[in-house]
Amino acid sequence: MKKSNLFPLVGILASKGRKSNSFCGDAVMFKAIQKELMNKGGLSFVFTTDDLHDNRITGYVFSEKNQKWGKTSFPFPPIIYNKISSRMDEKTTDFIKLKQAYQQKNKTFFNPCFFNKWQCYQALTKEQKLQTYLPKTWLHSNSSFILDLLKFGAIYVKPIKGRKGKGIYKLSEQDNTYYIFTKDTFKTYHKRSFLDELEDIIHKDYILQQEIKTDTVEGCKYDLRIHCLYSSGSYQITGIGVRKAAKNSIITHVPNGGEIISLANVEDKVSINELNHLTDLVGNSLSKRFGFVGEFSMDIGISPHGKPYIFEVNSKPMLFDEKNIQKKRITYLTELFIELANKKQ
């Protein structure tokens, strides 16, 4: 294999594995990217910050013949696809130095970082055209502020750095009785016990998000999981998945009892043109704030009247369960790598 003839060469930056000379991350996706790039004349390799040397990188390449990962030496690639899986790993000196070196040399550091929910909200609200699509959101400060907000309706409480629906609560009040919903159950409280419970479960690194009444399927709430990629000057939708919550649940995530349903069940309630418009606005807003964000996903709720609301934006989308969406994702992602590499040339 003559590495000098491979174009493009893409380095996939992953977190370190528990054992030496190993990495962790979406190995299935990494293999799929490598295979697709090789079919197009390029190559990808996986590496960690332990694999950096003065003028080269030791990277992992998957051997189809031997069905295992092997290591070989590469020059620093023109594109790094950041798939670090831990926020803490992005705070290390080695990671920061690598990212800064690429940015200073105007090389592509694809998806520069995780962003938390509050940073994301702040970035999106700067785009005036997005403001009506965002539930009102506040940074948690104290329990008294929550009491004030509940006078105007229910709120969701979410950890700033949360994922997969973990740590989410819904809070509401009616006739001086307070409610805390977790997943598909709830408890009632008097004011004093409610405040005591909030002190135990909600800390400073939380956001408070206005509840949006959303459309339902068979009496259950649902939302859209939209994968988005940059391509030829704009951000475009790769695919749309739908997640339906279990009966009476506040969470649509599959590990928490949610269910995957077909877009055909709800597509008459959704404007694809409007979602495409939102995708481009969101992508540009994120890149202005964080640097080049080539890929992201959105959790979108739909009101009973068909209006989309942006509940969350994810900087490092996980594997999509819908195989057709994941396949398109790999295809379009490798096409984007080629586009970016050609621009740099």
XYZ file of C-alpha atoms in Angstrom, residues 164 225 227 239-244 252-256 258-261 317-327 329:
30
model
C -29.006 9.688 26.392
C -33.676 12.725 15.570
C -28.651 13.891 11.357
C -31.794 11.398 7.577
C -34.629 11.701 10.064
C -35.374 9.105 12.728
C -38.415 9.173 14.995
C -38.432 8.186 18.665
C -41.722 7.527 20.441
C -38.160 9.273 24.147
C -34.665 7.717 24.283
C -34.716 4.017 23.394
C -32.539 2.922 26.385
C -35.166 4.559 28.607
C -38.557 4.699 23.904
C -39.399 3.070 20.585
C -38.155 3.588 17.026
C -41.019 4.286 14.642
C -23.853 11.961 17.038
C -23.781 8.296 17.956
C -24.613 5.457 15.561
C -28.124 5.756 14.134
C -30.221 2.639 14.668
C -31.828 3.154 11.260
C -29.385 1.354 8.954
C -30.391 3.389 5.898
C -29.600 6.660 7.711
C -26.292 5.352 9.037
C -25.299 4.122 5.559
C -24.190 9.174 6.838
